[in-house]
Short mmCIF file of C-alpha atoms and ligand atoms in Angstrom, two decimals:
data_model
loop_
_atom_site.label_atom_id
_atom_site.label_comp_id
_atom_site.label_asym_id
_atom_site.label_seq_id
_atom_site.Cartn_x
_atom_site.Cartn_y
_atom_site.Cartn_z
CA UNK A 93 -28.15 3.53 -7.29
CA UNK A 94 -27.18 6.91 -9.23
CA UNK A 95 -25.12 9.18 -7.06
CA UNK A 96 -26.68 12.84 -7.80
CA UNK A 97 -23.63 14.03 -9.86
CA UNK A 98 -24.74 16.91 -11.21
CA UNK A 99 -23.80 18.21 -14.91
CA UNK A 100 -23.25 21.11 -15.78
CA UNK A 101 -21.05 22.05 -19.10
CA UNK A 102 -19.44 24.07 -20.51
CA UNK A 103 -20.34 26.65 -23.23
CA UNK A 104 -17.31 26.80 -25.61
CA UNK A 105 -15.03 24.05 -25.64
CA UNK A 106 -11.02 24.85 -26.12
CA UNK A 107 -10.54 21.79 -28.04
CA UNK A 108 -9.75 23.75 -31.34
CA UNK A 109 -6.39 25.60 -29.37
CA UNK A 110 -5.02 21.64 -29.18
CA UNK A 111 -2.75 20.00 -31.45
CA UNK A 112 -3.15 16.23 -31.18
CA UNK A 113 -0.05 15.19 -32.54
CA UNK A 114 1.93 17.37 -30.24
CA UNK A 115 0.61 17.45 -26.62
CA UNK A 116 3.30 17.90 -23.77
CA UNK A 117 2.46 15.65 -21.22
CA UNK A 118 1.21 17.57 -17.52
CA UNK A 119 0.08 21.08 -19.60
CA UNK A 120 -3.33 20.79 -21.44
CA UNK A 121 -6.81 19.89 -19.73
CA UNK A 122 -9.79 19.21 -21.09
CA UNK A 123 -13.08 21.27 -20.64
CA UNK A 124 -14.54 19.19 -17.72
CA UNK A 125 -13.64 18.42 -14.56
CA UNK A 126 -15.20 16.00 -11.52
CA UNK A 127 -15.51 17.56 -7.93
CA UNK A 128 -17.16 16.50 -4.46
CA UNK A 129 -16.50 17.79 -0.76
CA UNK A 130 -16.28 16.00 2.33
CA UNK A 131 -17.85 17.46 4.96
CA UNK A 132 -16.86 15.55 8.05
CA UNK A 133 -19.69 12.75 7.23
CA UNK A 134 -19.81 12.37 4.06
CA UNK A 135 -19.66 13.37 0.24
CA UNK A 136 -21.53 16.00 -1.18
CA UNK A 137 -21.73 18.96 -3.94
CA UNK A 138 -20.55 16.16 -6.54
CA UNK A 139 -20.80 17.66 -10.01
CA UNK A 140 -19.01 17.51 -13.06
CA UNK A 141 -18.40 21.24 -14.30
CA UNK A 142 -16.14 23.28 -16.84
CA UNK A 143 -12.73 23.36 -15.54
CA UNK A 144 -11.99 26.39 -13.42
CA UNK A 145 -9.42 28.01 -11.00
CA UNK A 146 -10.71 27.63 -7.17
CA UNK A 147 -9.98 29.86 -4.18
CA UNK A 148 -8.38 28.55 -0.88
CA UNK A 149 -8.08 29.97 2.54
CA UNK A 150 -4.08 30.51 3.17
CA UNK A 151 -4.26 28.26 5.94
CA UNK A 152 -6.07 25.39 4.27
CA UNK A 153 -4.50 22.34 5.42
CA UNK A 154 -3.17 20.73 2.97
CA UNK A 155 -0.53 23.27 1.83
CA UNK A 156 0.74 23.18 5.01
CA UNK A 157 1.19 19.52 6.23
CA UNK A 158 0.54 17.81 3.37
CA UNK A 159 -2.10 15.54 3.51
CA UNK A 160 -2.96 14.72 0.24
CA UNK A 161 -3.07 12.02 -2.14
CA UNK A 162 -3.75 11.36 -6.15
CA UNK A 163 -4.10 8.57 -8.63
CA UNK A 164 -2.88 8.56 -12.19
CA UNK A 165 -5.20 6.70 -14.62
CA UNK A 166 -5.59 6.32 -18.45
CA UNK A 167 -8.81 6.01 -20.72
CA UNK A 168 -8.31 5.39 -24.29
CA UNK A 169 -10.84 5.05 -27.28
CA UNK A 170 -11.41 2.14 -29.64
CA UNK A 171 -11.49 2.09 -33.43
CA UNK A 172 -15.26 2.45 -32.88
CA UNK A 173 -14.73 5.43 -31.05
CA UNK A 174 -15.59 4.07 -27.78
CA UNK A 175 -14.14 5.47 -24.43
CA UNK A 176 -12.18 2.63 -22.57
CA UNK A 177 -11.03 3.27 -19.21
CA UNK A 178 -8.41 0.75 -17.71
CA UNK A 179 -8.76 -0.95 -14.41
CA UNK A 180 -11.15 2.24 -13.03
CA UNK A 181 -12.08 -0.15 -10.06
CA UNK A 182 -8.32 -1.23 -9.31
CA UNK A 183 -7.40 2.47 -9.06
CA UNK A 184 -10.48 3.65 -7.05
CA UNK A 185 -9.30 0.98 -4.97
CA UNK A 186 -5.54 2.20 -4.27
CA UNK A 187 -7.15 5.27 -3.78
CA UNK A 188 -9.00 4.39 -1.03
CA UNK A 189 -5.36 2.77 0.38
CA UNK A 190 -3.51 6.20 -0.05
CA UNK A 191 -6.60 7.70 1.67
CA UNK A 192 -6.40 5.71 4.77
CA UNK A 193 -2.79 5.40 5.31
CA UNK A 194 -3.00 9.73 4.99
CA UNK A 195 -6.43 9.52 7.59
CA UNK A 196 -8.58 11.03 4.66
CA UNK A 197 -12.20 9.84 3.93
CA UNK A 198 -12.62 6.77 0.95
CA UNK A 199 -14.06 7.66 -2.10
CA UNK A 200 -16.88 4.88 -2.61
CA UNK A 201 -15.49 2.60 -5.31
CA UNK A 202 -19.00 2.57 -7.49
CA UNK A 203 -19.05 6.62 -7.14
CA UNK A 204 -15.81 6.98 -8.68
CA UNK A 205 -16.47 4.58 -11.47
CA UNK A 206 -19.47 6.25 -12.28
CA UNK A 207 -18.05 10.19 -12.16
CA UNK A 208 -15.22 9.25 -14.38
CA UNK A 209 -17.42 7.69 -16.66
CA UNK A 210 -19.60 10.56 -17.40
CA UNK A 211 -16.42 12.52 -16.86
CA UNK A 212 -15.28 11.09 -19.82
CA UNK A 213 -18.31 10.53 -22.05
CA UNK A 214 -18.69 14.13 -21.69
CA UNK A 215 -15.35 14.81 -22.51
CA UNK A 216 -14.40 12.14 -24.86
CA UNK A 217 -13.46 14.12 -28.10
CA UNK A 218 -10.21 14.93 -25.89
CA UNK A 219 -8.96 11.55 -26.07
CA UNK A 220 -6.48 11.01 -28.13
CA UNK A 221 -6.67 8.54 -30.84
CA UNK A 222 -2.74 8.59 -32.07
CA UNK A 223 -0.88 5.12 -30.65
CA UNK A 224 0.52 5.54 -27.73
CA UNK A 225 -1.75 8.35 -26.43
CA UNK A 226 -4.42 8.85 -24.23
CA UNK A 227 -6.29 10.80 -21.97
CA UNK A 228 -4.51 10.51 -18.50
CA UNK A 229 -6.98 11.21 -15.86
CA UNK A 230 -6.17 12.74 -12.26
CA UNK A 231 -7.78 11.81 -9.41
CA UNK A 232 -6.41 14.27 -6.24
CA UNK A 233 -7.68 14.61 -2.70
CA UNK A 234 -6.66 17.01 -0.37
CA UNK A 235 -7.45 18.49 3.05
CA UNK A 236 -9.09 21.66 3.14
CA UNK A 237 -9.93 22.64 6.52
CA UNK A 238 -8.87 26.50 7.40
CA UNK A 239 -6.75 25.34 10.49
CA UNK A 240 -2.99 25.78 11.63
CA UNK A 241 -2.20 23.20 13.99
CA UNK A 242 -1.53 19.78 13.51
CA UNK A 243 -4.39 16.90 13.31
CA UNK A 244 -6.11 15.34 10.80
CA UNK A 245 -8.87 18.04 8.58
CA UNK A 246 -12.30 17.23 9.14
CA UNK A 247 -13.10 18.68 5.32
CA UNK A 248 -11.69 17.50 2.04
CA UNK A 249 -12.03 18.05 -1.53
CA UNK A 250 -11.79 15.80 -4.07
CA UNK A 251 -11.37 16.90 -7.63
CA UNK A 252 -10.78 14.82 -10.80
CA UNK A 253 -9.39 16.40 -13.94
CA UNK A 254 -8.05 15.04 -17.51
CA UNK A 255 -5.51 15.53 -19.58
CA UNK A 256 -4.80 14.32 -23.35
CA UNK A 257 -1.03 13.22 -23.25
CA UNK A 258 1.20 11.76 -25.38
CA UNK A 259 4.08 9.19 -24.41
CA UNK A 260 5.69 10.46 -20.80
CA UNK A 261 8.93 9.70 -22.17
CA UNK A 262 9.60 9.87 -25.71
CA UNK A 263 12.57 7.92 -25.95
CA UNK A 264 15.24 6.07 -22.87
CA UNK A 265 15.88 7.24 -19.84
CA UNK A 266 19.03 6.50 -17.56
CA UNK A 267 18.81 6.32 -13.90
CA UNK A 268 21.38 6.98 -11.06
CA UNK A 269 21.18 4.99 -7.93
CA UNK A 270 20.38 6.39 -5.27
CA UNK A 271 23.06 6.13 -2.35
CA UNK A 272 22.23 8.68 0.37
CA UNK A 273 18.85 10.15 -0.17
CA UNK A 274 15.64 7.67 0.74
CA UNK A 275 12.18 7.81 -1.00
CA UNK A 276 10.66 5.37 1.42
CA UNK A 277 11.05 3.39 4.99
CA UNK A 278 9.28 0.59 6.39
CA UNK A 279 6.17 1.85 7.70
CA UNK A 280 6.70 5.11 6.16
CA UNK A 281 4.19 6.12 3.37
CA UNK A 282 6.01 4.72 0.63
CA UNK A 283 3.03 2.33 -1.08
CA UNK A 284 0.23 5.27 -0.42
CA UNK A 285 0.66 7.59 -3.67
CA UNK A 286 0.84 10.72 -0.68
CA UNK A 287 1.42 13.98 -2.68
CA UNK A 288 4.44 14.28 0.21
CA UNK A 289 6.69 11.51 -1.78
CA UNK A 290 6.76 12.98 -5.14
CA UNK A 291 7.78 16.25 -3.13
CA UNK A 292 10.48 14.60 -1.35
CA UNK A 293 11.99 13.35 -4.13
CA UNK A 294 12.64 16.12 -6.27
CA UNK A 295 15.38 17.17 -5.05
CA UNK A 296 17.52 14.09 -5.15
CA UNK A 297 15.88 13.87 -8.57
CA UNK A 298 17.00 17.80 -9.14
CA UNK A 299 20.95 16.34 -8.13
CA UNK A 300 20.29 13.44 -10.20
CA UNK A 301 20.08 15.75 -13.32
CA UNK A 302 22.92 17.70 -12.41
CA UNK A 303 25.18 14.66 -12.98
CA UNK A 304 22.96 13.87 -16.09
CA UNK A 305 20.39 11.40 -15.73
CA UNK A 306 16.61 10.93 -15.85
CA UNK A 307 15.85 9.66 -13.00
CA UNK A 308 16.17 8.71 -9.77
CA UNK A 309 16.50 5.08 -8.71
CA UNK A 310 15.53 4.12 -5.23
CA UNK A 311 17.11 1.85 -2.56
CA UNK A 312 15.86 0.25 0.50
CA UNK A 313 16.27 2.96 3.41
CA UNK A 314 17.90 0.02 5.83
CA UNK A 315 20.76 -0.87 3.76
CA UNK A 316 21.11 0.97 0.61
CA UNK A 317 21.63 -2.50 -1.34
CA UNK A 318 17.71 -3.08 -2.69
CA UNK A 319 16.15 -1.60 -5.50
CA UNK A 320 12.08 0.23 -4.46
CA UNK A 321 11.32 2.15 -7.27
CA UNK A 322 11.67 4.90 -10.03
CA UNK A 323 10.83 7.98 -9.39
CA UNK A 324 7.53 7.53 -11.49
CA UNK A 325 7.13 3.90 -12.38
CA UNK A 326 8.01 0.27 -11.32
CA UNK A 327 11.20 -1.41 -12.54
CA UNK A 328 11.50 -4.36 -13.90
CA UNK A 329 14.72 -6.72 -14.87
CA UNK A 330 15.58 -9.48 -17.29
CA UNK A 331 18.14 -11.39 -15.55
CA UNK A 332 19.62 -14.36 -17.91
CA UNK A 333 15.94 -14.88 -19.30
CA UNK A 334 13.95 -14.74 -15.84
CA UNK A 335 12.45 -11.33 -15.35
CA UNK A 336 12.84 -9.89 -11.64
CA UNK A 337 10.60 -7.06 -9.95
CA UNK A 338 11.12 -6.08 -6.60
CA UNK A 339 8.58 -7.13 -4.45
CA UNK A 340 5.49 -5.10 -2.77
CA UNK A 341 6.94 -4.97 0.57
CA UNK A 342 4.57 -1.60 1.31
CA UNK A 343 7.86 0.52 0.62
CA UNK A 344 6.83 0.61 -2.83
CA UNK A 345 4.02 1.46 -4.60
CA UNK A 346 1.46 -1.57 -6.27
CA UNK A 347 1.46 -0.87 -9.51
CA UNK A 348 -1.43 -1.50 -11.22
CA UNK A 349 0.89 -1.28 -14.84
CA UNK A 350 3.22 -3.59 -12.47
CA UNK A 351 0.62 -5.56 -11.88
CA UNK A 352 -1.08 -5.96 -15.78
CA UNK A 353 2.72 -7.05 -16.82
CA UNK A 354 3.14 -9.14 -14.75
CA UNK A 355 0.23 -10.93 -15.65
CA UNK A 356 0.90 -10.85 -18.88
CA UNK A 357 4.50 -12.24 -18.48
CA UNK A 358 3.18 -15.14 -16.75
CA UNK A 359 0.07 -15.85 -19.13
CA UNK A 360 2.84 -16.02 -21.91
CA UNK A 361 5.18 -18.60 -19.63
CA UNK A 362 7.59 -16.21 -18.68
CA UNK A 363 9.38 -16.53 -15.47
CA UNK A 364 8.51 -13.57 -13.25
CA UNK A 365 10.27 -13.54 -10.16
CA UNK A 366 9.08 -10.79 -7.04
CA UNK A 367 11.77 -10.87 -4.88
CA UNK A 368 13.95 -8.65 -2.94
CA UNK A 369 16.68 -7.62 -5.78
CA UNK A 370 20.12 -6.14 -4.67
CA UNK A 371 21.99 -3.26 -7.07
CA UNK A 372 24.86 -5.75 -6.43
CA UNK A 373 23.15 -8.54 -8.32
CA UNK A 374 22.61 -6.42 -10.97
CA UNK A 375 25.83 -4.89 -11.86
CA UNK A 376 27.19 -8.50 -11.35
CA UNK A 377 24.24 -9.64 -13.80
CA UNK A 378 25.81 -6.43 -16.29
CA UNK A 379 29.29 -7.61 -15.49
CA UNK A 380 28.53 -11.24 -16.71
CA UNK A 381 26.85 -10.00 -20.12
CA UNK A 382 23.16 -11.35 -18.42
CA UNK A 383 21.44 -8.07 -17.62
CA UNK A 384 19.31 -8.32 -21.19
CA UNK A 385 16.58 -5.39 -20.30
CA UNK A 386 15.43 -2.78 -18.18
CA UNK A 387 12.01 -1.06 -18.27
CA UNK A 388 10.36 1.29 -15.99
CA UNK A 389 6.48 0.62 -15.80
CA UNK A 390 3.74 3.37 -14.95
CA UNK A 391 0.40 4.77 -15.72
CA UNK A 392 1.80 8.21 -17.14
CA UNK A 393 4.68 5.83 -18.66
CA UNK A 394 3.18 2.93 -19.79
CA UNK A 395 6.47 1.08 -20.57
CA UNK A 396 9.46 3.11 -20.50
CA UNK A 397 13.14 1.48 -21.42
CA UNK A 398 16.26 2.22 -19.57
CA UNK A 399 19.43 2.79 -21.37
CA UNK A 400 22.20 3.53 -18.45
CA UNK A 401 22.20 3.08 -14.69
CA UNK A 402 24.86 5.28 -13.05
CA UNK A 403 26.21 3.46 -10.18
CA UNK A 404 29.06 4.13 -8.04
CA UNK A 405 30.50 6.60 -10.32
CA UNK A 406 30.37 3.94 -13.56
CA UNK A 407 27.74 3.62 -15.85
CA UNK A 408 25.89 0.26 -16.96
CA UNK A 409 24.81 0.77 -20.84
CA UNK A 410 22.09 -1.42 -22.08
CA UNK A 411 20.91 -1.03 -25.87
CA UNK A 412 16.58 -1.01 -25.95
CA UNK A 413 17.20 -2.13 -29.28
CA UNK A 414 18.05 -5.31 -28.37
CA UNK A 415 15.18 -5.53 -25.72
CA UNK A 416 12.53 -8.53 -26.52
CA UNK A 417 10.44 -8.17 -23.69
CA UNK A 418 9.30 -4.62 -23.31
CA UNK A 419 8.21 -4.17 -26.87
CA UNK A 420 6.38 -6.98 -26.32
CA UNK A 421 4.30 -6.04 -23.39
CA UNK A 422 4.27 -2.91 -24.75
CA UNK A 423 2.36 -3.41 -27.94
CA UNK A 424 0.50 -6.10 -25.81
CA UNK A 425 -0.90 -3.70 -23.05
CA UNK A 426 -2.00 -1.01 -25.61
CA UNK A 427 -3.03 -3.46 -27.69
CA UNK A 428 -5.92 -4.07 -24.67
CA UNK A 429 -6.14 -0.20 -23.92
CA UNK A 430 -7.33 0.02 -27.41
CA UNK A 431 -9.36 -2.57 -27.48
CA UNK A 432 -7.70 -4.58 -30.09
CA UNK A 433 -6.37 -7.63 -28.16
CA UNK A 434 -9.08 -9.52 -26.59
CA UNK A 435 -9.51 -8.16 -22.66
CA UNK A 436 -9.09 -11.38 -21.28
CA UNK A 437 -8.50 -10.28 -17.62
CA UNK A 438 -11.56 -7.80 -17.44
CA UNK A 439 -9.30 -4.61 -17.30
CA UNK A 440 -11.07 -2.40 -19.70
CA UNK A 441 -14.77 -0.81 -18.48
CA UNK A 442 -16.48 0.43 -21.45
CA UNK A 443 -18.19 3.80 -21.02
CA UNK A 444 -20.39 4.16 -23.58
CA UNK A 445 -23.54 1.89 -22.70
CA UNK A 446 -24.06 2.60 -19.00
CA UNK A 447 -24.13 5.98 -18.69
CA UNK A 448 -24.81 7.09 -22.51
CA UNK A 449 -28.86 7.60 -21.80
CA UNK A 450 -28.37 9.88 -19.17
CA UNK A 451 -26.16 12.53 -19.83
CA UNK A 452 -26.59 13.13 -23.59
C1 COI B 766 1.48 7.91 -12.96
O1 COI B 766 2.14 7.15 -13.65
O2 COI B 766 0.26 8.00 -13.10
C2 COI B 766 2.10 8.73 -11.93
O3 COI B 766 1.42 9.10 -11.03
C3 COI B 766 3.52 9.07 -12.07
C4 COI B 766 3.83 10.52 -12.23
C5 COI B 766 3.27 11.19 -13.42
C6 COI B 766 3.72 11.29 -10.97
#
């Protein structure tokens, strides 16, 4: 059953102001954007509507004790000129995990699928047809009750907007382990994708920079000795041919990029070990000549290779250019975004026939 979205667009689009070929990733939005409100029971007012500004009580909740979560998902378009969204259902899905770990209402899985379709049908002349593009939508819920005190909101608001974007990093990045700041604890929030862990870690990731690398890279908050995360993707290892991830041991967040290489590794009869995976084991792997690659995996990233890891004041330098895997997987994965290499795992949900009849 349809779920009364209503539709209501907008006059003049701003697609002229944008150059394609040059889009900094996080600035430019398209003219549409998706938004419901929970109202203690249940969703209503969903529409689809020209972007705009909104207006929030000072005290809405959110702001002040942070309960509020987002997704990060990509749609592409195929040489037909097709919108493709990847894995909408997988990411409706870890929405609806952020949203109970932060006590918010789920998002119905079919709902969401069928707003960011017409989302982007309606939109789809801002998604980007250059290689390694594409139009990175963002789903974010927050709490909106007017309250100060601390309990859960009764009201939300749920908003999805897009964004064309170009690659997230346009070329290595080097990482400093992390040896006194934590991004996540056993059951802490550290698998929900809680707007509260990107805040926490910027400033580690703020130090990080001062010393002169990218990014932060997270350890277990027991120990210091395992590897979590990046600040905004997965990580992944080649170890002497076998390729090592950590593990989803809810500290970290499930991937759903994670997830598609991994699959592909394996389809291809790669080794893919998930497994707790000490900083010590790797800078013995680097001291033995067998640490071959490192790549950072993400929506906003897709694939992104490291070239240093700072670790106890000495740096481990790897050279992408020798890297066989990540190229790979990377021409692989938006190979299927595209539409080009045959979907074999049902990832891609084409827009264009289900919703086509109704909104044009
Ligand atoms: C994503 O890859 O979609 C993310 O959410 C990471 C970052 C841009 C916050």
């Amino acid at each position: 059953m349809e779920a009364g979205i209503k539709i209501r667009r907008a006059t003049e689009s701003r697609i002229a102001e944008v150059d394609f070929n040059n889009i900094p990733f996080g600035r430019v939005f398209s003219d549409h954007i998706f938004m419901a409100d929970y109202d203690g029971q249940q969703w209503i007012n969903m529409e689809i509507c020209p972007l705009h500004k909104i207006a929030l009580h000072p005290a809405t909740m959110a702001w002040h004790y942070g309960q509020a979560i987002f997704e990060g998902m990509k749609a592409s378009i195929d040489d037909e000129g097709n919108p493709l969204l990847f894995r909408p259902e997988d990411h409706a899905k870890r929405f609806n995990v952020s949203a109970r770990r932060m006590c918010m209402p789920e998002f119905p899985v079919d709902v969401f699928v069928e707003a960011l379709s017409k989302l982007i049908l309606i939109d789809k002349a801002w998604i980007p047809p250059q290689e390694e593009s594409a139009l990175y939508i963002r789903p974010v819920m927050m709490a909106t009750d007017e309250f100060v005190g601390v309990r859960s909101s009764d009201h939300f608001k749920m908003m999805v907007m897009c964004l064309p974007s170009g690659p997230y990093y346009s070329k290595p990045v080097s990482l400093l382990v992390e040896e006194k700041y934590v991004r996540a604890c056993d059951g802490g929030v550290g698998e929900a994708k809680a707007a509260g862990n990107y805040g926490a870690s910027l400033y580690p990731a703020k130090l990080a920079k001062q010393k002169g690398y990218d990014q932060v890279m997270w350890m277990d908050g027991r120990e210091f000795k395992y590897v979590q995360e990046v600040g905004t993707m997965n990580i992944f290892f080649v170890i002497d041919g076998v390729v090592v991830t950590p593990n989803l041991s809810g500290t970290i967040l499930k991937g759903i990029t994670r997830d598609s290489l991994i699959t592909l590794l394996r389809e291809k009869g790669h080794t893919v070990e998930e497994r707790p995976l000490s900083i010590e084991e790797i800078h013995l792997a680097y001291l033995d000549g067998k640490l071959q690659e490192v790549f950072g995996a993400g929506t906003a990233a897709v694939i992104a290779n490291v070239d240093r890891i700072g670790y106890k004041g000495e740096d481990m330098i790897l050279n992408p250019e020798n890297f066989k895997l990540s190229p790979m997987l990377k021409s692989e994965i938006n190979g299927i975004r595209k539409g080009r290499i045959e979907d074999k795992h049902h990832w891609i949900h084409p827009v264009y026939s289900e919703v086509l009849a109704d909104i044009v």
